[in-house]
């Protein structure tokens, strides 16, 4: 699996540094001013590294997101205060207006008192939002790492891992597009083989929220293209080794762990970053 990922070149930048984290956010259009609005309950990325995301007006139709590390305590506090999701509402830095998320979704009650959403339901073969969807998805930060050699006090050369956060570059976005293309070429085959989810989300008290609040109707839509590609590749490579029954169980436990921690529903922990 490692060899395939390296051959694809989807996690390595021009410096040879390897990405180990990708941060995405939902994005919508502010109904008050029309600006494209990235959504997050906090723009603090790492408290330990004092890394934040700063929304900067692009002077046209939305915000550029600039990643800054080693900032002051005041800047860290400001990043938390600039949250664009607050108590069930969106808040736009451009027009300074708040809008209930239920209004964005056009929530309403049905004839039987059930809560209905105005979001477009995603189709079975869709793994990306459409440009005109209420909620879209945006990559806004990549964390890279590399090994650096240094001379220790005892005169021996040692290595240490250096990690840094950055705003996605045009080359990063090219790699994102390649991920989408790689997945698209394998999507139907991998669904048929069970490497990635292919079933509809069952109706239930909690699961109904996925469709009502995001428009997702199938389990694979809880994962972005990069996550689906990695999960599918993991199972594909593991099963190609003709594993024993016991090994298959371990593979299933492994993919279950991946699915728990590598999904759109997973939240970034800024305390440890």
Short mmCIF file of C-alpha atoms in Angstrom, two decimals:
data_model
loop_
_atom_site.label_atom_id
_atom_site.label_comp_id
_atom_site.label_asym_id
_atom_site.label_seq_id
_atom_site.Cartn_x
_atom_site.Cartn_y
_atom_site.Cartn_z
CA UNK A 1 0.00 0.00 0.00
CA UNK A 2 2.80 2.41 0.90
CA UNK A 3 4.51 1.73 -2.42
CA UNK A 4 1.32 2.44 -4.37
CA UNK A 5 0.66 5.73 -2.57
CA UNK A 6 4.23 6.85 -3.26
CA UNK A 7 3.92 5.86 -6.93
CA UNK A 8 0.73 7.88 -7.24
CA UNK A 9 2.48 10.87 -5.66
CA UNK A 10 -0.67 12.02 -3.88
CA UNK A 11 0.94 12.67 -0.48
CA UNK A 12 4.41 13.98 -1.39
CA UNK A 13 5.16 17.60 -2.24
CA UNK A 14 7.83 19.12 -4.46
CA UNK A 15 10.34 19.14 -1.58
CA UNK A 16 9.88 15.43 -0.99
CA UNK A 17 8.03 16.08 2.27
CA UNK A 18 5.19 13.71 3.17
CA UNK A 19 1.72 14.89 4.14
CA UNK A 20 0.24 13.20 7.19
CA UNK A 21 -2.87 15.31 7.79
CA UNK A 22 -5.40 17.07 5.58
CA UNK A 23 -7.90 19.48 7.12
CA UNK A 24 -11.20 20.10 5.35
CA UNK A 25 -14.16 22.29 6.18
CA UNK A 26 -17.65 22.73 4.82
CA UNK A 27 -18.32 25.87 2.80
CA UNK A 28 -21.59 27.59 1.96
CA UNK A 29 -22.83 30.85 0.46
CA UNK A 30 -23.74 33.55 2.97
CA UNK A 31 -27.42 34.33 2.18
CA UNK A 32 -26.93 37.92 3.37
CA UNK A 33 -23.96 39.04 1.24
CA UNK A 34 -23.38 36.13 -1.16
CA UNK A 35 -19.79 35.50 -0.05
CA UNK A 36 -18.46 31.93 -0.06
CA UNK A 37 -18.19 31.19 3.65
CA UNK A 38 -15.88 28.50 5.11
CA UNK A 39 -17.50 26.94 8.19
CA UNK A 40 -15.74 26.05 11.43
CA UNK A 41 -16.52 26.35 15.17
CA UNK A 42 -12.89 27.46 15.68
CA UNK A 43 -9.97 28.44 13.47
CA UNK A 44 -7.38 27.18 15.94
CA UNK A 45 -5.47 24.33 14.31
CA UNK A 46 -2.80 23.61 16.92
CA UNK A 47 -2.60 24.99 20.44
CA UNK A 48 0.83 23.49 21.05
CA UNK A 49 2.30 24.89 17.83
CA UNK A 50 0.11 28.00 18.05
CA UNK A 51 -1.14 27.41 14.53
CA UNK A 52 -4.26 29.13 13.24
CA UNK A 53 -6.23 29.64 10.04
CA UNK A 54 -6.93 33.27 9.16
CA UNK A 55 -9.79 34.19 6.83
CA UNK A 56 -8.79 36.98 4.47
CA UNK A 57 -11.25 38.73 2.18
CA UNK A 58 -10.26 37.97 -1.42
CA UNK A 59 -11.97 41.19 -2.52
CA UNK A 60 -14.24 39.29 -4.87
CA UNK A 61 -16.54 36.56 -3.64
CA UNK A 62 -15.12 34.90 -0.56
CA UNK A 63 -12.14 34.26 1.67
CA UNK A 64 -8.61 33.03 1.20
CA UNK A 65 -7.45 30.95 4.17
CA UNK A 66 -3.94 31.68 5.38
CA UNK A 67 -2.20 29.26 7.75
CA UNK A 68 0.02 30.87 10.39
CA UNK A 69 2.17 29.10 13.00
CA UNK A 70 3.89 30.37 16.12
CA UNK A 71 1.38 33.16 16.59
CA UNK A 72 0.80 35.20 19.75
CA UNK A 73 -1.71 34.30 22.46
CA UNK A 74 -3.81 37.23 21.30
CA UNK A 75 -3.92 35.89 17.73
CA UNK A 76 -4.81 32.44 19.07
CA UNK A 77 -7.72 33.91 21.01
CA UNK A 78 -8.81 35.90 17.97
CA UNK A 79 -8.86 32.74 15.82
CA UNK A 80 -11.29 31.17 18.28
CA UNK A 81 -13.47 34.28 18.30
CA UNK A 82 -13.63 34.31 14.49
CA UNK A 83 -15.59 31.04 14.43
CA UNK A 84 -18.03 30.97 11.53
CA UNK A 85 -20.31 28.40 13.22
CA UNK A 86 -21.81 29.58 16.50
CA UNK A 87 -24.63 27.93 18.45
CA UNK A 88 -26.35 26.51 15.38
CA UNK A 89 -25.81 29.66 13.31
CA UNK A 90 -23.33 30.71 10.66
CA UNK A 91 -21.49 34.01 11.12
CA UNK A 92 -19.98 35.86 8.17
CA UNK A 93 -16.90 38.08 8.72
CA UNK A 94 -17.80 40.06 5.58
CA UNK A 95 -21.30 41.28 6.46
CA UNK A 96 -21.16 40.44 10.20
CA UNK A 97 -24.55 38.71 9.93
CA UNK A 98 -25.66 35.46 11.59
CA UNK A 99 -28.00 33.01 9.88
CA UNK A 100 -29.50 29.85 11.42
CA UNK A 101 -28.19 26.72 9.72
CA UNK A 102 -31.78 25.46 9.60
CA UNK A 103 -32.56 28.42 7.32
CA UNK A 104 -29.67 27.50 5.01
CA UNK A 105 -31.02 23.96 4.77
CA UNK A 106 -34.60 25.20 4.33
CA UNK A 107 -35.79 22.89 7.11
CA UNK A 108 -39.55 22.49 7.42
CA UNK A 109 -42.10 20.21 9.05
CA UNK A 110 -43.90 17.56 7.02
CA UNK A 111 -47.58 16.66 7.15
CA UNK A 112 -46.94 14.23 10.01
CA UNK A 113 -44.83 16.64 12.02
CA UNK A 114 -41.54 15.15 10.91
CA UNK A 115 -38.60 17.47 10.19
CA UNK A 116 -37.75 17.72 6.49
CA UNK A 117 -34.77 19.31 4.78
CA UNK A 118 -34.50 21.26 1.56
CA UNK A 119 -31.02 19.90 0.82
CA UNK A 120 -30.45 18.00 -2.40
CA UNK A 121 -30.17 14.25 -1.67
CA UNK A 122 -26.91 12.83 -3.02
CA UNK A 123 -27.07 10.04 -5.62
CA UNK A 124 -25.58 6.58 -5.12
CA UNK A 125 -22.54 7.18 -7.34
CA UNK A 126 -21.75 10.65 -5.96
CA UNK A 127 -18.75 11.14 -3.69
CA UNK A 128 -18.35 14.90 -4.18
CA UNK A 129 -20.77 17.79 -3.61
CA UNK A 130 -21.95 19.72 -6.63
CA UNK A 131 -20.82 23.35 -7.09
CA UNK A 132 -24.37 24.58 -6.45
CA UNK A 133 -25.00 22.49 -3.32
CA UNK A 134 -25.75 24.37 -0.10
CA UNK A 135 -22.77 22.71 1.59
CA UNK A 136 -19.56 22.13 -0.32
CA UNK A 137 -16.18 20.84 0.90
CA UNK A 138 -12.87 22.70 1.00
CA UNK A 139 -9.31 21.64 1.77
CA UNK A 140 -7.81 24.48 3.81
CA UNK A 141 -4.68 23.10 5.49
CA UNK A 142 -2.07 20.37 4.96
CA UNK A 143 0.42 19.17 7.56
CA UNK A 144 3.71 17.93 6.12
CA UNK A 145 6.64 16.23 7.80
CA UNK A 146 10.25 15.37 6.98
CA UNK A 147 13.34 14.02 8.72
CA UNK A 148 16.11 16.46 9.64
CA UNK A 149 19.64 15.42 10.56
CA UNK A 150 21.41 17.13 13.46
CA UNK A 151 24.62 16.72 15.41
CA UNK A 152 23.92 15.64 18.98
CA UNK A 153 25.96 16.81 21.97
CA UNK A 154 27.75 13.45 22.05
CA UNK A 155 29.05 14.02 18.52
CA UNK A 156 26.65 11.54 16.86
CA UNK A 157 24.39 12.40 13.95
CA UNK A 158 20.73 11.84 14.73
CA UNK A 159 17.44 12.60 13.02
CA UNK A 160 14.25 14.23 14.20
CA UNK A 161 10.85 14.60 12.59
CA UNK A 162 9.90 18.15 11.59
CA UNK A 163 6.20 18.88 11.05
CA UNK A 164 4.67 22.04 9.63
CA UNK A 165 1.29 23.30 8.50
CA UNK A 166 0.66 25.20 5.31
CA UNK A 167 -2.04 26.67 3.15
CA UNK A 168 -2.72 24.30 0.22
CA UNK A 169 -0.60 25.29 -2.77
CA UNK A 170 -1.72 25.00 -6.41
CA UNK A 171 0.32 21.77 -6.53
CA UNK A 172 -1.56 20.44 -3.49
CA UNK A 173 -4.83 21.10 -5.31
CA UNK A 174 -3.52 19.25 -8.38
CA UNK A 175 -2.86 16.27 -6.11
CA UNK A 176 -6.39 16.56 -4.71
CA UNK A 177 -7.77 16.42 -8.25
CA UNK A 178 -5.65 13.36 -8.96
CA UNK A 179 -7.11 11.65 -5.89
CA UNK A 180 -10.61 12.29 -7.23
CA UNK A 181 -9.65 10.89 -10.64
CA UNK A 182 -8.02 7.79 -9.13
CA UNK A 183 -11.11 7.12 -7.05
CA UNK A 184 -13.49 7.74 -9.96
CA UNK A 185 -11.68 5.11 -12.03
CA UNK A 186 -12.09 2.50 -9.28
CA UNK A 187 -15.32 3.59 -7.62
CA UNK A 188 -17.87 1.19 -9.14
CA UNK A 189 -15.48 -1.78 -9.10
CA UNK A 190 -14.52 -1.22 -5.47
CA UNK A 191 -18.16 -0.81 -4.46
CA UNK A 192 -19.09 -4.06 -6.19
CA UNK A 193 -16.22 -5.84 -4.42
CA UNK A 194 -17.10 -4.35 -1.04
CA UNK A 195 -13.83 -2.44 -0.68
CA UNK A 196 -15.78 0.78 -0.01
CA UNK A 197 -19.38 1.17 1.26
CA UNK A 198 -22.19 0.74 -1.26
CA UNK A 199 -25.36 0.58 0.83
CA UNK A 200 -28.03 3.15 1.59
CA UNK A 201 -28.13 4.70 5.05
CA UNK A 202 -30.87 3.03 7.09
CA UNK A 203 -33.64 5.23 8.45
CA UNK A 204 -33.28 5.86 12.17
CA UNK A 205 -33.39 8.58 14.80
CA UNK A 206 -29.72 9.52 14.40
CA UNK A 207 -29.02 8.29 10.87
CA UNK A 208 -31.89 10.40 9.47
CA UNK A 209 -29.86 13.46 10.47
CA UNK A 210 -27.19 12.60 7.90
CA UNK A 211 -29.64 13.11 5.06
CA UNK A 212 -31.53 15.97 6.66
CA UNK A 213 -28.43 17.95 7.69
CA UNK A 214 -26.01 17.10 4.87
CA UNK A 215 -27.96 15.42 2.07
CA UNK A 216 -25.99 12.17 2.38
CA UNK A 217 -28.01 9.04 1.58
CA UNK A 218 -25.29 6.38 1.24
CA UNK A 219 -22.63 5.34 3.73
CA UNK A 220 -19.71 6.13 1.44
CA UNK A 221 -20.74 9.79 1.50
CA UNK A 222 -19.49 10.03 5.08
CA UNK A 223 -15.97 9.92 3.60
CA UNK A 224 -14.16 12.31 1.28
CA UNK A 225 -12.37 11.06 -1.87
CA UNK A 226 -8.95 10.81 -0.19
CA UNK A 227 -10.40 8.76 2.66
CA UNK A 228 -12.29 6.45 0.30
CA UNK A 229 -9.20 5.94 -1.86
CA UNK A 230 -7.01 5.04 1.13
CA UNK A 231 -9.62 2.75 2.70
CA UNK A 232 -10.31 0.97 -0.58
CA UNK A 233 -6.61 0.57 -1.32
CA UNK A 234 -6.02 -0.84 2.18
CA UNK A 235 -8.59 -3.60 1.72
CA UNK A 236 -7.59 -4.26 -1.90
CA UNK A 237 -3.93 -4.75 -1.02
CA UNK A 238 -4.66 -6.73 2.14
CA UNK A 239 -6.97 -9.21 0.40
CA UNK A 240 -4.55 -9.62 -2.52
CA UNK A 241 -2.18 -11.36 -0.09
CA UNK A 242 -4.62 -14.31 0.22
CA UNK A 243 -5.03 -13.92 3.99
CA UNK A 244 -6.20 -16.68 6.31
CA UNK A 245 -9.54 -16.45 8.10
CA UNK A 246 -7.84 -15.07 11.20
CA UNK A 247 -5.98 -12.50 9.11
CA UNK A 248 -9.22 -11.40 7.44
CA UNK A 249 -10.63 -10.68 10.89
CA UNK A 250 -7.61 -8.48 11.64
CA UNK A 251 -8.07 -6.70 8.30
CA UNK A 252 -11.72 -5.98 9.15
CA UNK A 253 -10.72 -4.67 12.58
CA UNK A 254 -8.14 -2.45 10.89
CA UNK A 255 -10.56 -0.95 8.38
CA UNK A 256 -13.13 -0.43 11.14
CA UNK A 257 -10.52 1.55 13.06
CA UNK A 258 -9.76 3.59 9.94
CA UNK A 259 -13.45 4.25 9.42
CA UNK A 260 -13.89 5.46 13.00
CA UNK A 261 -11.03 7.95 12.89
CA UNK A 262 -10.78 8.89 9.21
CA UNK A 263 -14.19 10.22 8.21
CA UNK A 264 -15.92 13.52 7.55
CA UNK A 265 -17.52 13.19 10.99
CA UNK A 266 -14.09 13.10 12.68
CA UNK A 267 -13.11 16.36 14.36
CA UNK A 268 -9.56 17.67 14.43
CA UNK A 269 -8.09 17.79 17.95
CA UNK A 270 -6.26 21.10 18.21
CA UNK A 271 -5.10 20.37 21.78
CA UNK A 272 -2.55 17.81 20.60
CA UNK A 273 -1.52 19.57 17.37
#
